Amino acid sequence: MLYHQNNSRDGFLNRKNIALAVLIGASAFALLYTPARSTVTEGVYMVATGVWGFGGATTNAWNSFATNFRDKERLIRENAMLSAELARVEAQVLDRNLLAEKVTKLEESLGRVRGDDRVVAEVVVDHGQSPYDTVVVDAGAEEGIILGNVVVYAGSGVIGEIIEVSSNSSKIKLFSSPGSERAVLVGPHYVPANALGRGMGNFEAKVPQDSLVAIGDTIVSTKGNLILGTISVVEEKPAEPFKRIFFRVPFNITEIHSVEIIVDKRS
Amino acid sequence: MTKKRIIFTLVLLGVVFYMPWWAMVVVGLVGAFCFAPYYEVIALGALVDILYGAPTLSFKGALGFLVSIAIFFAGVYMKKIVR
């Protein structure tokens, strides 16, 4: 007697294809259905922050170890250069603090007292790792952070806003991300313009041809008067109705290790 | 072969957490070719979106997932060609 085995391995509905369909379906559900995504994100981040912390500690330990093998003379020169730079920056900060004090006193005398609450957060993942040009920090809902909070660096340089919040971490979308647009005010005459992100802290904007803008002029956000960058290039062609200005953040965006998140603006 | 697959997947997991996004694509392609059909790359693509994306971003924050599906089928196709 012959028994014919119904071998459906070559059919479309075999176990492998069913497993693939289930995997794709489950992943799509977890990503596209917002409540599911929030729950999964919360769970993943309970582990992820620990994993990144372990990686950071390992890198620091390796760097400490590797220092022993670096050329001593080079280290001495580097130390001297960094000390000089630190002294220069400290003087600039002191000058800026004095200026900020004067502005605050002036505003108080005019009856316009402004202030904000800021949360300092360490950068856990920088934008180079993310395919979305996002930054992950180690402060979240427990510190009072909510969606849309603005993120600044070095006191007043705005770099982005919060786009996702977990209990103990948040994701920041950089304003300079390629394709992102932002309304800004350019120069001492506050010329309104739309800044287009070009990545790595760089922006591009167009202003009317007769606008009085120059290299070195500051660009600020429309809300909060926070500094977005300074103009580095002005491209003007008399035949065109606009000038193109290129500006960038006044610091190296790849070397940001901590940021401030404005959680409450009192005005 | 299973042991190699597990080790490779752990390496890819490490790449997801510690390396730039383009390294994930390269290593994912290698895995998809060597271990086709490499289902793990789809799960790790979704993990990338959970770790670094958000629903308000482009492709509803599912770019990693979509790219990982493409990598999966690219691996299956490349394996068929090589055979």
Coordinates of C-alpha atoms in Angstrom, one line a residue:
Chain A
M1 CA 0.0 0.0 0.0
L2 CA 1.3 3.4 -0.9
Y3 CA 0.8 6.3 1.3
H4 CA 1.1 9.7 -0.3
Q5 CA 2.4 12.3 2.1
N6 CA 0.8 15.7 1.5
N7 CA 4.0 17.7 1.4
S8 CA 3.0 21.3 1.2
R9 CA 6.5 22.7 1.8
D10 CA 6.6 24.2 -1.6
G11 CA 3.2 25.9 -1.3
F12 CA 2.8 29.5 -0.5
L13 CA 1.2 28.9 2.9
N14 CA 4.1 27.0 4.3
R15 CA 5.3 27.5 7.9
K16 CA 8.1 29.8 7.0
N17 CA 5.8 32.2 5.1
I18 CA 3.2 32.1 7.8
A19 CA 5.9 32.9 10.4
L20 CA 7.2 35.8 8.2
A21 CA 3.6 37.2 7.9
V22 CA 3.1 37.0 11.6
L23 CA 6.4 38.7 12.3
I24 CA 5.7 41.5 9.9
G25 CA 2.2 41.9 11.1
A26 CA 3.2 42.0 14.8
S27 CA 6.0 44.5 14.1
A28 CA 3.8 46.7 12.1
F29 CA 1.2 46.7 14.8
A30 CA 3.7 47.6 17.5
L31 CA 5.1 50.4 15.4
L32 CA 2.0 51.9 13.8
Y33 CA -0.6 51.6 16.6
T34 CA 0.4 54.4 18.9
P35 CA -0.7 52.9 22.3
A36 CA 1.1 49.7 21.5
R37 CA 4.2 51.6 20.4
S38 CA 4.2 53.7 23.6
T39 CA 4.0 50.5 25.7
V40 CA 6.7 48.7 23.8
T41 CA 9.0 51.8 23.9
E42 CA 8.6 52.1 27.6
G43 CA 9.5 48.5 28.1
V44 CA 12.5 48.6 25.7
Y45 CA 13.9 51.8 27.3
M46 CA 13.9 50.1 30.7
V47 CA 16.7 47.9 29.3
A48 CA 18.1 50.2 26.6
T49 CA 19.4 52.9 29.0
G50 CA 21.2 50.3 31.0
V51 CA 22.8 48.9 27.8
W52 CA 24.0 52.3 26.7
G53 CA 25.2 53.1 30.1
F54 CA 27.3 49.9 30.1
G55 CA 28.7 50.9 26.7
G56 CA 29.6 54.4 27.9
A57 CA 31.4 53.0 31.0
T58 CA 33.3 50.6 28.9
T59 CA 34.4 53.3 26.4
N60 CA 35.5 55.5 29.3
A61 CA 37.5 52.7 30.9
W62 CA 39.2 51.9 27.5
N63 CA 40.0 55.6 27.0
S64 CA 41.6 55.8 30.4
F65 CA 43.6 52.7 29.7
A66 CA 44.7 53.8 26.3
T67 CA 45.9 57.2 27.7
N68 CA 48.8 55.3 29.3
F69 CA 50.2 54.5 25.8
R70 CA 49.8 57.9 24.3
D71 CA 52.8 60.1 23.6
K72 CA 53.6 62.1 26.8
E73 CA 54.8 65.2 25.0
R74 CA 51.6 65.3 22.9
L75 CA 49.5 65.0 26.0
I76 CA 51.3 67.9 27.7
R77 CA 50.8 70.1 24.6
E78 CA 47.1 69.1 24.4
N79 CA 46.7 69.9 28.1
A80 CA 48.2 73.3 27.8
M81 CA 46.1 74.1 24.7
L82 CA 42.9 73.0 26.5
S83 CA 43.7 75.0 29.6
A84 CA 44.2 78.1 27.6
E85 CA 40.9 77.5 25.7
L86 CA 39.1 76.9 29.0
A87 CA 40.4 80.2 30.5
R88 CA 39.2 82.0 27.4
V89 CA 35.8 80.5 27.5
E90 CA 35.5 81.1 31.3
A91 CA 36.1 84.8 30.6
Q92 CA 33.5 84.9 27.9
V93 CA 31.0 83.2 30.2
L94 CA 31.7 85.7 32.9
D95 CA 31.1 88.5 30.5
R96 CA 27.9 86.9 29.3
N97 CA 26.7 86.4 32.8
L98 CA 27.3 90.1 33.6
L99 CA 25.3 91.0 30.5
A100 CA 22.5 88.6 31.4
E101 CA 22.3 90.2 34.9
K102 CA 22.0 93.6 33.4
V103 CA 19.2 92.5 31.0
T104 CA 17.3 90.8 33.9
K105 CA 17.6 94.0 36.0
L106 CA 16.4 96.1 33.1
E107 CA 13.4 93.8 32.5
E108 CA 12.5 93.9 36.2
S109 CA 12.6 97.7 36.2
L110 CA 10.2 97.6 33.1
G111 CA 7.9 95.2 35.0
R112 CA 8.6 92.3 32.6
V113 CA 10.1 89.5 34.6
R114 CA 10.7 86.3 32.6
G115 CA 12.1 83.0 33.5
D116 CA 11.9 79.3 32.9
D117 CA 12.5 76.0 34.5
R118 CA 15.2 73.9 32.9
V119 CA 16.0 70.2 33.3
V120 CA 19.6 69.3 32.6
A121 CA 19.9 65.9 30.8
E122 CA 22.9 63.9 29.7
V123 CA 23.0 62.7 26.1
V124 CA 22.8 59.0 26.0
V125 CA 22.7 58.5 22.2
D126 CA 23.9 61.2 19.8
H127 CA 22.4 61.9 16.4
G128 CA 25.0 60.0 14.4
Q129 CA 23.7 56.7 15.6
S130 CA 20.1 57.4 14.7
P131 CA 18.7 57.1 11.2
Y132 CA 16.3 59.9 12.1
D133 CA 18.9 62.4 13.2
T134 CA 17.4 62.2 16.8
V135 CA 19.2 62.5 20.1
V136 CA 18.2 60.4 23.2
V137 CA 18.7 62.0 26.7
D138 CA 18.3 60.5 30.1
A139 CA 15.5 62.7 31.4
G140 CA 11.8 62.0 30.8
A141 CA 8.3 62.3 32.2
E142 CA 9.4 61.9 35.8
E143 CA 11.4 65.2 35.4
G144 CA 8.3 67.0 34.1
I145 CA 9.3 66.8 30.4
I146 CA 6.5 66.8 27.9
L147 CA 6.2 66.7 24.1
G148 CA 7.2 69.9 22.4
N149 CA 9.6 71.1 25.1
V150 CA 12.4 73.1 23.6
V151 CA 16.0 71.9 24.1
V152 CA 18.9 74.3 24.4
Y153 CA 22.7 73.9 24.7
A154 CA 25.1 76.2 26.5
G155 CA 22.4 78.3 28.0
S156 CA 20.7 79.8 25.0
G157 CA 21.6 77.9 21.8
V158 CA 18.4 76.1 20.8
I159 CA 19.0 72.8 19.1
G160 CA 15.7 70.9 18.9
E161 CA 12.4 69.9 20.6
I162 CA 11.1 66.8 22.4
I163 CA 9.3 64.4 20.2
E164 CA 8.8 61.4 22.4
V165 CA 8.9 61.0 26.2
S166 CA 9.3 57.8 28.3
S167 CA 9.5 57.7 32.1
N168 CA 13.2 58.3 32.3
S169 CA 14.3 59.2 28.8
S170 CA 13.3 61.4 25.9
K171 CA 14.0 61.8 22.2
I172 CA 15.0 65.1 20.7
K173 CA 14.5 66.0 17.0
L174 CA 17.2 68.4 15.9
F175 CA 16.0 71.6 14.2
S176 CA 18.9 71.2 11.8
S177 CA 17.7 67.8 10.6
P178 CA 17.6 67.6 6.8
G179 CA 14.2 68.8 5.5
S180 CA 12.9 70.3 8.7
E181 CA 11.6 73.8 8.6
R182 CA 11.4 76.5 11.2
A183 CA 10.2 80.1 11.4
V184 CA 13.1 82.4 12.5
L185 CA 14.1 86.0 12.8
V186 CA 17.3 87.1 11.1
G187 CA 19.8 89.7 12.2
P188 CA 19.5 92.9 14.2
H189 CA 16.3 93.9 12.3
Y190 CA 14.6 90.6 13.0
V191 CA 13.8 89.8 9.4
P192 CA 11.3 86.9 9.3
A193 CA 12.4 83.9 7.3
N194 CA 11.9 80.1 7.1
A195 CA 15.0 78.2 8.1
L196 CA 15.6 74.8 6.3
G197 CA 17.7 72.2 8.1
R198 CA 20.7 70.8 6.2
G199 CA 22.0 68.5 8.8
M200 CA 25.0 68.6 11.3
G201 CA 23.8 72.0 12.7
N202 CA 23.6 73.7 9.4
F203 CA 20.7 75.8 8.1
E204 CA 19.6 77.6 5.0
A205 CA 17.1 80.5 4.6
K206 CA 15.9 83.0 2.1
V207 CA 15.4 86.7 2.9
P208 CA 14.2 89.5 0.6
Q209 CA 17.0 91.0 -1.6
D210 CA 17.0 94.4 0.2
S211 CA 17.2 92.9 3.7
L212 CA 20.1 94.2 5.8
V213 CA 21.8 91.0 6.8
A214 CA 25.5 90.3 7.1
I215 CA 27.9 87.5 8.0
G216 CA 28.0 87.2 11.8
D217 CA 24.4 88.3 12.3
T218 CA 22.4 86.2 14.8
I219 CA 19.4 84.1 14.0
V220 CA 16.9 83.6 16.8
S221 CA 13.7 81.6 17.2
T222 CA 10.4 83.4 16.9
K223 CA 9.4 82.0 20.4
G224 CA 11.6 82.7 23.3
N225 CA 14.3 84.6 21.4
L226 CA 16.6 81.7 21.6
I227 CA 19.7 81.7 19.4
L228 CA 19.6 79.3 16.5
G229 CA 22.9 80.2 14.9
T230 CA 25.0 82.9 13.2
I231 CA 25.3 83.6 9.5
S232 CA 28.4 82.2 7.9
V233 CA 27.6 82.8 4.2
V234 CA 25.3 85.3 2.3
E235 CA 24.7 84.5 -1.3
E236 CA 23.1 87.3 -3.3
K237 CA 22.4 87.5 -7.0
P238 CA 20.9 90.9 -8.0
A239 CA 18.6 89.3 -10.6
E240 CA 16.8 87.2 -7.9
P241 CA 14.3 88.6 -5.4
F242 CA 15.9 86.7 -2.5
K243 CA 19.2 86.4 -0.8
R244 CA 20.2 82.9 0.4
I245 CA 21.8 82.9 3.8
F246 CA 23.6 79.9 5.3
F247 CA 24.0 79.7 9.1
R248 CA 25.0 77.1 11.6
V249 CA 24.9 76.6 15.3
P250 CA 27.8 78.3 17.2
F251 CA 29.2 75.0 18.6
N252 CA 30.1 71.5 17.4
I253 CA 26.8 69.6 17.5
T254 CA 28.7 66.2 17.5
E255 CA 30.3 67.1 20.8
I256 CA 27.2 67.8 22.8
H257 CA 27.2 65.7 26.0
S258 CA 24.5 67.4 28.0
V259 CA 21.5 69.7 27.2
E260 CA 18.9 71.8 29.0
I261 CA 15.2 71.1 28.4
I262 CA 13.0 74.1 29.0
V263 CA 10.0 72.5 30.9
D264 CA 8.2 75.6 32.0
K265 CA 8.3 79.1 30.6
R266 CA 7.0 81.8 32.9
S267 CA 6.3 85.2 31.4
Chain B
M1 CA 25.0 26.8 11.8
T2 CA 22.4 27.7 14.5
K3 CA 25.2 28.7 16.9
K4 CA 26.8 31.0 14.2
R5 CA 23.4 32.5 13.6
I6 CA 22.8 33.3 17.2
I7 CA 26.3 34.8 17.6
F8 CA 25.8 36.9 14.5
T9 CA 22.4 38.1 15.7
L10 CA 23.9 39.1 19.0
V11 CA 26.6 41.0 17.1
L12 CA 24.0 42.8 15.1
L13 CA 22.1 43.6 18.3
G14 CA 25.3 45.2 19.6
V15 CA 25.7 47.2 16.3
V16 CA 22.1 48.5 16.7
F17 CA 22.9 49.8 20.2
Y18 CA 26.4 51.1 19.7
M19 CA 27.2 51.8 16.0
P20 CA 25.9 54.3 13.4
W21 CA 22.8 53.5 11.5
W22 CA 24.6 52.7 8.2
A23 CA 26.7 50.0 10.0
M24 CA 23.4 48.3 10.9
V25 CA 22.4 48.3 7.2
V26 CA 25.7 46.8 6.1
V27 CA 25.8 44.1 8.8
G28 CA 22.1 43.4 8.3
L29 CA 22.8 42.8 4.6
V30 CA 25.6 40.4 5.4
G31 CA 23.4 38.5 7.8
A32 CA 20.5 38.4 5.3
F33 CA 22.8 36.9 2.7
C34 CA 24.5 34.4 5.0
F35 CA 21.5 33.2 6.9
A36 CA 18.6 33.7 4.4
P37 CA 15.8 33.7 5.3
Y38 CA 17.1 36.0 8.1
Y39 CA 13.9 36.8 10.1
E40 CA 15.9 38.4 12.9
V41 CA 16.7 41.4 10.8
I42 CA 13.0 42.4 10.6
A43 CA 12.7 42.3 14.4
L44 CA 15.9 44.3 14.8
G45 CA 14.7 46.8 12.2
A46 CA 11.6 47.3 14.3
L47 CA 13.9 47.7 17.4
V48 CA 15.8 50.5 15.6
D49 CA 12.5 52.4 15.1
I50 CA 11.5 51.9 18.8
L51 CA 15.0 53.0 20.0
Y52 CA 15.5 56.0 17.7
G53 CA 12.2 56.9 16.0
A54 CA 8.9 58.5 16.9
P55 CA 5.5 58.4 15.2
T56 CA 5.8 62.1 14.2
L57 CA 8.9 61.4 12.1
S58 CA 9.1 60.4 8.4
F59 CA 7.4 57.2 7.4
K60 CA 5.6 57.3 10.8
G61 CA 8.9 56.4 12.4
A62 CA 8.9 52.9 10.7
L63 CA 11.8 53.5 8.3
G64 CA 14.0 50.9 10.0
F65 CA 11.3 48.4 9.8
L66 CA 10.7 49.0 6.1
V67 CA 14.4 48.9 5.3
S68 CA 14.8 45.7 7.2
I69 CA 12.0 44.1 5.2
A70 CA 13.8 45.2 2.0
I71 CA 17.1 43.7 3.4
F72 CA 15.3 40.4 4.2
F73 CA 14.0 40.0 0.7
A74 CA 17.3 41.2 -0.8
G75 CA 19.1 38.4 1.2
V76 CA 16.6 35.8 0.0
Y77 CA 17.0 37.0 -3.6
M78 CA 20.8 37.1 -3.4
K79 CA 20.9 33.6 -2.0
K80 CA 18.8 32.3 -4.9
I81 CA 21.0 33.9 -7.4
V82 CA 24.2 32.5 -5.9
R83 CA 22.7 29.0 -5.8

